[in-house]
Short mmCIF file of C-alpha atoms and ligand atoms in Angstrom, two decimals:
data_model
loop_
_atom_site.label_atom_id
_atom_site.label_comp_id
_atom_site.label_asym_id
_atom_site.label_seq_id
_atom_site.Cartn_x
_atom_site.Cartn_y
_atom_site.Cartn_z
CA MET A 1 19.82 19.93 -31.86
CA GLU A 2 19.38 16.47 -30.35
CA LYS A 3 15.75 15.41 -29.95
CA LYS A 4 14.78 15.17 -26.28
CA LYS A 5 13.67 11.82 -24.89
CA LYS A 6 10.37 11.67 -23.07
CA LEU A 7 9.58 9.84 -19.84
CA LEU A 8 6.07 9.38 -18.48
CA ILE A 9 5.51 8.84 -14.73
CA LEU A 10 2.27 7.78 -13.11
CA THR A 11 0.92 6.60 -9.75
CA GLY A 12 -1.71 3.84 -9.63
CA GLY A 13 -3.83 2.02 -7.02
CA GLY A 14 -4.30 3.36 -3.49
CA ASP A 15 -2.04 6.24 -2.51
CA CYS A 16 0.58 6.05 0.23
CA PRO A 17 3.06 8.44 1.82
CA GLY A 18 6.25 8.62 -0.27
CA LEU A 19 4.78 8.68 -3.79
CA ASN A 20 5.76 12.33 -4.25
CA ALA A 21 9.29 11.59 -3.04
CA VAL A 22 9.65 8.96 -5.82
CA ILE A 23 8.33 11.39 -8.44
CA ARG A 24 10.71 14.15 -7.30
CA ALA A 25 13.73 11.80 -7.15
CA ALA A 26 13.15 10.37 -10.63
CA CYS A 27 12.73 13.90 -12.03
CA LYS A 28 15.83 15.20 -10.27
CA ARG A 29 17.91 12.30 -11.59
CA ALA A 30 16.48 12.75 -15.09
CA ARG A 31 17.37 16.46 -15.06
CA LYS A 32 21.02 15.54 -14.67
CA GLU A 33 20.80 14.00 -18.15
CA LYS A 34 20.21 17.04 -20.30
CA ASN A 35 18.28 15.17 -22.99
CA TRP A 36 15.27 13.94 -20.99
CA GLU A 37 11.91 15.57 -20.39
CA VAL A 38 9.57 14.14 -17.77
CA TYR A 39 5.77 14.19 -17.84
CA GLY A 40 3.17 12.89 -15.42
CA SER A 41 -0.11 11.20 -16.34
CA ILE A 42 -2.95 12.36 -14.15
CA GLU A 43 -4.88 9.61 -12.33
CA ALA A 44 -2.78 6.62 -13.40
CA PHE A 45 -3.30 5.76 -17.09
CA ASN A 46 -6.55 7.69 -17.24
CA GLY A 47 -4.52 10.78 -18.14
CA VAL A 48 -3.44 9.02 -21.33
CA PHE A 49 -6.93 7.69 -22.14
CA SER A 50 -8.80 10.94 -21.55
CA GLU A 51 -9.68 13.21 -24.46
CA PRO A 52 -7.87 15.57 -24.42
CA THR A 53 -5.07 13.84 -22.57
CA GLU A 54 -4.26 14.97 -19.04
CA LEU A 55 -0.48 15.04 -18.98
CA VAL A 56 1.63 17.55 -17.08
CA LYS A 57 5.25 18.48 -17.64
CA LEU A 58 7.12 17.75 -14.41
CA THR A 59 9.23 20.88 -14.24
CA ARG A 60 11.57 21.76 -11.38
CA LYS A 61 8.92 24.16 -10.05
CA ARG A 62 6.22 21.43 -9.99
CA THR A 63 8.34 18.92 -8.10
CA ALA A 64 10.36 21.16 -5.76
CA GLY A 65 9.89 20.17 -2.12
CA ILE A 66 7.12 17.64 -2.78
CA HIS A 67 8.98 14.79 -1.03
CA VAL A 68 7.62 15.94 2.32
CA ARG A 69 4.00 15.84 1.16
CA GLY A 70 1.73 12.80 1.44
CA GLY A 71 -0.58 11.70 -1.38
CA THR A 72 0.44 12.11 -4.99
CA ILE A 73 0.60 15.29 -7.06
CA LEU A 74 -0.37 13.10 -10.04
CA LYS A 75 -3.55 11.77 -8.40
CA THR A 76 -4.36 8.06 -8.52
CA THR A 77 -7.16 5.56 -8.90
CA ASN A 78 -7.75 1.87 -8.36
CA LYS A 79 -10.38 1.83 -11.08
CA GLY A 80 -8.23 2.43 -14.15
CA ASN A 81 -6.86 -1.05 -14.80
CA PRO A 82 -6.28 -1.11 -18.60
CA THR A 83 -6.39 -4.93 -18.66
CA ASN A 84 -9.95 -4.80 -17.31
CA PHE A 85 -11.20 -1.28 -17.90
CA PRO A 86 -14.75 -0.20 -16.98
CA MET A 87 -16.32 1.32 -20.11
CA PRO A 88 -19.77 2.96 -19.79
CA GLN A 89 -22.18 1.67 -22.46
CA PRO A 90 -24.94 3.65 -24.23
CA ASP A 91 -27.58 1.76 -22.16
CA GLY A 92 -25.96 2.94 -18.92
CA SER A 93 -24.34 -0.41 -18.13
CA ILE A 94 -20.60 -0.91 -17.62
CA LYS A 95 -18.59 -3.33 -19.76
CA MET A 96 -15.11 -4.46 -18.73
CA ILE A 97 -12.65 -4.44 -21.63
CA ASP A 98 -8.93 -4.98 -22.26
CA ARG A 99 -7.43 -1.69 -23.43
CA THR A 100 -3.72 -2.59 -23.11
CA GLU A 101 -2.96 -2.61 -26.84
CA GLU A 102 -4.70 0.70 -27.37
CA LEU A 103 -2.83 2.16 -24.37
CA VAL A 104 0.62 1.08 -25.57
CA LYS A 105 -0.13 2.56 -29.01
CA ARG A 106 -1.30 5.83 -27.48
CA ILE A 107 1.75 6.18 -25.22
CA LYS A 108 4.06 5.54 -28.16
CA SER A 109 2.20 7.92 -30.46
CA LEU A 110 2.50 10.62 -27.81
CA GLY A 111 6.26 10.25 -28.23
CA PHE A 112 7.15 8.64 -24.90
CA ASP A 113 10.31 6.55 -24.79
CA ALA A 114 9.74 5.10 -21.33
CA VAL A 115 7.24 4.83 -18.49
CA ILE A 116 7.73 4.60 -14.71
CA ASN A 117 4.68 3.06 -13.05
CA ILE A 118 4.57 3.55 -9.27
CA GLY A 119 2.11 1.20 -7.61
CA GLY A 120 1.33 -1.93 -5.62
CA ASP A 121 0.82 -5.52 -6.78
CA GLY A 122 -2.08 -4.59 -9.07
CA SER A 123 -0.06 -1.85 -10.79
CA GLN A 124 2.95 -4.11 -11.23
CA ARG A 125 0.71 -6.73 -12.89
CA ILE A 126 -0.54 -4.01 -15.23
CA SER A 127 3.10 -3.01 -15.94
CA GLU A 128 3.89 -6.62 -16.80
CA ALA A 129 0.93 -6.91 -19.18
CA LEU A 130 1.96 -3.64 -20.88
CA TYR A 131 5.61 -4.71 -21.07
CA LYS A 132 4.52 -7.89 -22.84
CA LYS A 133 2.66 -5.69 -25.34
CA GLY A 134 5.87 -3.77 -26.07
CA LEU A 135 5.88 -0.89 -23.56
CA SER A 136 9.25 0.20 -22.15
CA VAL A 137 8.20 0.26 -18.52
CA VAL A 138 9.86 0.20 -15.10
CA GLY A 139 7.89 -0.44 -11.89
CA VAL A 140 8.31 1.10 -8.45
CA PRO A 141 6.63 -0.76 -5.55
CA LYS A 142 4.50 1.11 -3.03
CA THR A 143 1.99 0.07 -0.41
CA ILE A 144 1.39 0.61 3.27
CA ASP A 145 0.59 -3.13 3.48
CA ASN A 146 4.23 -4.19 2.85
CA ASP A 147 2.89 -7.29 1.11
CA LEU A 148 5.20 -7.50 -1.93
CA SER A 149 7.68 -10.35 -1.51
CA ALA A 150 10.16 -9.10 -4.12
CA THR A 151 11.21 -6.16 -1.93
CA ASP A 152 12.23 -6.28 1.73
CA MET A 153 10.12 -3.22 2.37
CA THR A 154 7.78 -0.88 0.57
CA PHE A 155 7.72 2.83 1.37
CA GLY A 156 4.53 3.95 3.10
CA PHE A 157 4.65 1.01 5.50
CA GLN A 158 6.86 2.70 8.11
CA THR A 159 4.67 5.81 8.03
CA ALA A 160 1.50 3.74 8.47
CA VAL A 161 3.04 1.89 11.43
CA GLN A 162 4.09 5.19 13.01
CA ILE A 163 0.58 6.64 12.63
CA ALA A 164 -0.98 3.46 14.02
CA THR A 165 1.46 3.40 16.95
CA ASP A 166 0.79 7.06 17.79
CA SER A 167 -2.94 6.31 17.78
CA PHE A 168 -2.44 3.16 19.84
CA ASP A 169 -0.51 5.13 22.50
CA LYS A 170 -3.45 7.50 22.79
CA LEU A 171 -5.89 4.62 23.24
CA VAL A 172 -3.76 3.10 26.01
CA THR A 173 -4.17 6.09 28.32
CA THR A 174 -7.93 6.19 27.93
CA ALA A 175 -8.22 2.38 28.27
CA GLU A 176 -6.34 2.61 31.56
CA SER A 177 -8.47 5.46 32.92
CA HIS A 178 -11.75 3.66 32.23
CA ASP A 179 -10.73 0.03 32.79
CA ARG A 180 -11.78 -0.71 29.25
CA VAL A 181 -10.92 -3.08 26.45
CA MET A 182 -9.84 -1.05 23.43
CA ILE A 183 -9.90 -2.60 20.00
CA MET A 184 -7.95 -0.76 17.31
CA GLU A 185 -8.40 -1.92 13.71
CA VAL A 186 -5.60 -1.26 11.23
CA MET A 187 -5.29 -1.80 7.47
CA GLY A 188 -3.07 -4.29 5.66
CA ARG A 189 -5.47 -6.41 3.57
CA ASP A 190 -4.34 -10.06 3.77
CA ALA A 191 -1.07 -9.23 5.53
CA GLY A 192 -0.72 -8.59 9.25
CA TRP A 193 2.47 -6.49 9.08
CA ILE A 194 0.98 -3.17 10.20
CA ALA A 195 -0.87 -4.84 13.07
CA LEU A 196 2.11 -6.86 14.23
CA HIS A 197 4.58 -3.96 14.16
CA THR A 198 2.07 -1.69 15.92
CA ALA A 199 1.34 -4.30 18.59
CA ILE A 200 5.04 -4.67 19.37
CA ALA A 201 5.79 -0.93 19.20
CA GLY A 202 2.73 0.00 21.27
CA GLY A 203 2.81 -2.90 23.74
CA ALA A 204 -0.53 -4.53 22.96
CA GLU A 205 -1.86 -7.46 24.97
CA ILE A 206 -3.56 -9.03 21.94
CA CYS A 207 -2.68 -8.91 18.23
CA LEU A 208 -4.96 -10.46 15.63
CA ILE A 209 -3.71 -10.96 12.09
CA PRO A 210 -5.06 -12.74 8.98
CA GLU A 211 -2.24 -15.27 9.01
CA ILE A 212 -3.23 -16.61 12.47
CA PRO A 213 -6.99 -17.25 12.86
CA TYR A 214 -8.00 -16.70 16.49
CA ASP A 215 -9.95 -18.69 19.08
CA ILE A 216 -12.33 -16.25 20.78
CA ASN A 217 -12.29 -18.20 24.06
CA LYS A 218 -8.52 -17.76 24.36
CA LEU A 219 -8.97 -14.01 23.97
CA VAL A 220 -11.63 -13.87 26.68
CA LYS A 221 -9.34 -15.86 29.00
CA LYS A 222 -6.51 -13.38 28.43
CA ILE A 223 -8.81 -10.40 28.97
CA ASN A 224 -10.22 -11.84 32.20
CA SER A 225 -6.71 -12.50 33.48
CA ARG A 226 -6.03 -8.75 33.19
CA TYR A 227 -9.01 -7.79 35.35
CA VAL A 228 -8.69 -8.11 39.11
CA ASN A 229 -11.77 -7.06 41.15
CA GLY A 230 -13.31 -5.70 37.97
CA GLN A 231 -10.32 -3.42 37.33
CA GLY A 232 -7.87 -3.67 34.47
CA PHE A 233 -7.48 -2.76 30.85
CA VAL A 234 -6.60 -4.43 27.57
CA ASN A 235 -5.40 -3.03 24.26
CA ILE A 236 -6.02 -5.08 21.15
CA VAL A 237 -4.70 -4.46 17.63
CA ILE A 238 -6.66 -6.23 14.91
CA ALA A 239 -5.77 -6.29 11.23
CA GLU A 240 -8.71 -5.63 8.88
CA GLY A 241 -8.25 -9.11 7.34
CA ALA A 242 -8.16 -11.03 10.65
CA LYS A 243 -10.67 -13.83 11.17
CA PRO A 244 -11.76 -16.26 13.88
CA LYS A 245 -10.78 -19.94 13.53
CA ASP A 246 -14.22 -20.92 12.35
CA GLY A 247 -15.29 -17.75 10.60
CA THR A 248 -14.68 -15.40 7.71
CA ILE A 249 -13.66 -11.75 7.46
CA THR A 250 -16.09 -8.91 6.90
CA SER A 251 -15.84 -7.59 3.41
CA SER A 252 -17.97 -5.38 1.29
CA VAL A 253 -18.14 -5.87 -2.47
CA GLY A 254 -15.85 -3.47 -4.33
CA GLU A 255 -17.11 -0.93 -6.83
CA LYS A 256 -17.15 -1.96 -10.49
CA GLY A 257 -13.62 -1.88 -11.86
CA SER A 258 -12.04 -1.53 -8.43
CA GLU A 259 -8.86 -3.52 -7.78
CA HIS A 260 -9.99 -5.25 -4.58
CA VAL A 261 -13.00 -5.93 -2.39
CA ARG A 262 -13.07 -3.45 0.45
CA LEU A 263 -12.28 -4.63 3.95
CA GLY A 264 -13.15 -2.94 7.21
CA GLY A 265 -15.25 -3.35 10.33
CA VAL A 266 -13.69 -6.41 11.99
CA ALA A 267 -13.21 -4.38 15.20
CA TYR A 268 -17.01 -4.24 15.62
CA GLN A 269 -17.35 -7.94 14.81
CA LEU A 270 -14.72 -8.83 17.37
CA SER A 271 -16.44 -6.71 20.00
CA GLN A 272 -19.68 -8.67 19.47
CA GLN A 273 -17.86 -12.00 19.52
CA LEU A 274 -16.11 -11.12 22.80
CA LYS A 275 -19.39 -10.16 24.46
CA LYS A 276 -21.05 -13.35 23.23
CA ALA A 277 -18.15 -15.42 24.58
CA GLY A 278 -18.57 -13.95 28.06
CA CYS A 279 -16.39 -10.85 28.16
CA THR A 280 -18.04 -8.51 30.67
CA ALA A 281 -15.57 -5.62 30.49
CA GLU A 282 -16.57 -2.46 28.64
CA ILE A 283 -15.32 -2.50 25.06
CA ARG A 284 -14.70 0.39 22.64
CA GLU A 285 -13.72 0.11 18.99
CA THR A 286 -11.58 2.38 16.81
CA VAL A 287 -11.21 1.82 13.08
CA LEU A 288 -8.18 3.84 11.96
CA GLY A 289 -8.88 3.62 8.24
CA HIS A 290 -7.32 5.97 5.74
CA VAL A 291 -5.63 8.10 8.37
CA GLN A 292 -2.87 5.46 8.06
CA ARG A 293 -2.28 6.45 4.45
CA GLY A 294 -2.33 10.18 4.95
CA GLY A 295 0.10 12.95 5.76
CA SER A 296 3.79 13.35 5.49
CA PRO A 297 6.06 10.29 5.02
CA THR A 298 8.52 9.47 7.81
CA ALA A 299 12.20 10.16 7.14
CA PHE A 300 12.77 6.44 6.47
CA ASP A 301 10.03 6.36 3.83
CA ARG A 302 11.33 9.56 2.20
CA VAL A 303 14.77 8.00 1.92
CA LEU A 304 13.51 4.66 0.56
CA ALA A 305 11.19 6.39 -1.91
CA SER A 306 13.98 8.71 -3.08
CA LEU A 307 16.38 5.79 -3.60
CA PHE A 308 13.67 3.95 -5.57
CA GLY A 309 13.02 7.04 -7.73
CA VAL A 310 16.68 7.50 -8.63
CA LYS A 311 17.09 3.77 -9.36
CA ALA A 312 13.96 3.71 -11.53
CA PHE A 313 15.32 6.45 -13.76
CA GLU A 314 18.69 4.72 -13.94
CA LEU A 315 16.98 1.55 -15.20
CA VAL A 316 15.28 3.70 -17.85
CA LEU A 317 18.64 5.19 -18.82
CA GLU A 318 20.19 1.73 -19.16
CA GLY A 319 17.22 0.53 -21.21
CA ASN A 320 16.61 -2.09 -18.54
CA PHE A 321 12.83 -2.41 -18.91
CA GLY A 322 10.31 -4.96 -17.62
CA ARG A 323 11.78 -4.64 -14.14
CA MET A 324 10.69 -3.33 -10.75
CA VAL A 325 13.08 -1.60 -8.35
CA ALA A 326 13.45 -3.35 -4.99
CA LEU A 327 15.21 -3.26 -1.65
CA LYS A 328 17.06 -6.52 -1.05
CA ASN A 329 19.53 -7.08 1.81
CA ASN A 330 20.05 -3.33 2.18
CA GLN A 331 20.80 -2.89 -1.52
CA ILE A 332 18.66 -1.02 -4.02
CA THR A 333 18.34 -3.46 -6.87
CA SER A 334 15.69 -4.64 -9.34
CA VAL A 335 13.71 -7.77 -10.18
CA THR A 336 11.71 -8.77 -13.24
CA LEU A 337 8.04 -7.72 -13.19
CA GLU A 338 7.20 -11.41 -13.30
CA GLU A 339 9.17 -12.01 -10.08
CA ALA A 340 7.69 -8.85 -8.59
CA THR A 341 4.16 -10.20 -8.67
CA ARG A 342 4.75 -13.91 -8.13
CA GLU A 343 4.13 -14.08 -4.38
CA TYR A 344 2.63 -12.07 -1.56
CA ASN A 345 4.69 -11.25 1.48
CA ILE A 346 2.65 -12.31 4.47
CA VAL A 347 3.57 -12.79 8.10
CA SER A 348 5.03 -16.18 8.86
CA LYS A 349 3.36 -17.87 11.84
CA GLY A 350 6.67 -19.28 13.03
CA GLY A 351 8.74 -16.26 11.97
CA PRO A 352 10.96 -14.12 14.21
CA LEU A 353 8.48 -11.26 14.68
CA VAL A 354 5.65 -13.51 15.87
CA LYS A 355 8.09 -15.38 18.08
CA ALA A 356 9.37 -12.15 19.62
CA ALA A 357 5.83 -10.84 20.09
CA LYS A 358 4.88 -14.03 21.91
CA GLY A 359 8.03 -13.62 24.00
CA LEU A 360 6.70 -10.21 24.98
CA GLY A 361 3.46 -11.79 26.16
CA ILE A 362 1.35 -10.68 23.20
CA ILE A 363 -1.24 -13.32 22.36
CA PHE A 364 -2.59 -14.12 18.89
CA GLY A 365 -5.43 -16.39 19.95
CA ASP A 366 -3.91 -19.49 18.32
O1 F6P B 1 -3.62 -1.58 -0.10
C1 F6P B 1 -3.61 -0.44 0.69
C2 F6P B 1 -4.91 -0.29 1.43
O2 F6P B 1 -4.84 0.88 2.23
C3 F6P B 1 -5.33 -1.50 2.26
O3 F6P B 1 -4.63 -1.59 3.47
C4 F6P B 1 -6.81 -1.26 2.38
O4 F6P B 1 -7.54 -2.46 2.57
C5 F6P B 1 -7.15 -0.68 1.04
O5 F6P B 1 -5.98 -0.13 0.51
C6 F6P B 1 -8.23 0.39 1.08
O6 F6P B 1 -8.52 0.74 -0.21
P1 F6P B 1 -9.44 1.99 -0.59
O7 F6P B 1 -8.58 3.21 -0.50
O8 F6P B 1 -9.88 1.68 -1.95
O9 F6P B 1 -10.56 2.06 0.41
#
C-alpha cells in the first residue's frame, strides 16, 4: 500500500475570524487526494516543540462545520517565534534563542512532507526563515489589520469592520440623545484601514488614522461647528496607532517574546487633548478592543478564507513551496514569502478612500 503523505497545519500570531474556514478548506481539499493525512499543531509551532508533542489529526469529524466559528480550533500564540524563542533558564530568567534548525529537523523527523502556516506578517517571516532552512512550507495571510501589501485583502478584516460599524451605529444614537462627543477606538496597529472603513460605513464626522497625524485645534473647530446653542453631537473613530502632529502614540511594552508592542488607549488621550484645547462638550470614550477579532466571520471572510485554504493545499500538491497565497485583482494566486513580507499595506494619504471620505465631509485633522 502506498505510504500516506503528511501535512501539518498551524495558526500563529493573533487570531482572527476565518482561521477555522482556512483549516477546514485545506483539509477538505486534501481529502480529495486519497494519499494525504492532515494534522494540526496546537498553539502555532509550540505543538511541535512540546514534549510530548501536541499534534491532532484533522479528521472530517474535527473540521466539520468549523468555518462558521471564530477563533482557531488549533489555538495560537504570538509568543512562539522560533527565530527568537523565549527559553526559561534555570535562574528564572528568559533567554531568546533561534530554534529554527531544531524545528525543521523535528518536523521532518515526525514524517511531515509539508506545512501550511496561517498567520500575519510575523508568521510569514517565520515561514520564510524556515523555508530557507529547508522546510516545505506554504503561507496563508490573515489579519484584521489588512496591512499585508502582497494581498488585496486579508480575511478577518471585513468581519472586524462589520463589528466596528455595528458598534459605531450604537454609539451614534446615544451621542445624539445626550449631545455628546463619542470617541470610538478601533484596532489596526500602524494601518488605518479598520478606522477608515468604519468611519465611511458609519458616517463619522472625524476619522483619525496613523497615516495622517492630526492637529487638535482643527478637531476642536469641527466639533464646535457641530454645536449650535450648546446642542449637537459628534462621532469620532480613532485608530489605535493614530497620533497628533507633534506627539507620539500610547504604547505599552510587550511581554517577553511577544511579536509586537501592545497599543491601546488613544481614545482617552484624545479626550484629554480635546478638553485641553478648549472643547467644552461632554466626551465619552469606547475602546472596542478584542471584540473586533471575535465571533463568527462574515460571509465574505468565510469565502476568502475557504479559497485561500483550497489554494494553499493545491500549492502543496504542486510542490510549490516558499510561497504565500494571495488575492490579487480578484484572482486567488500566490507570491513568494519574500514578496509577502517586503512591504506593509498602509492607507495612502492621497488615495481614493481618503479622498472619498473627505468628499463626505469626514475630517482627518490634517
Ligand atoms: O494584529 C492584529 C491585532 O488585533 C492588532 O490590531 C492589535 O494591535 C493587536 O493584534 C493586539 O494584539 P494582542 O491580541 O496581543 O493584544
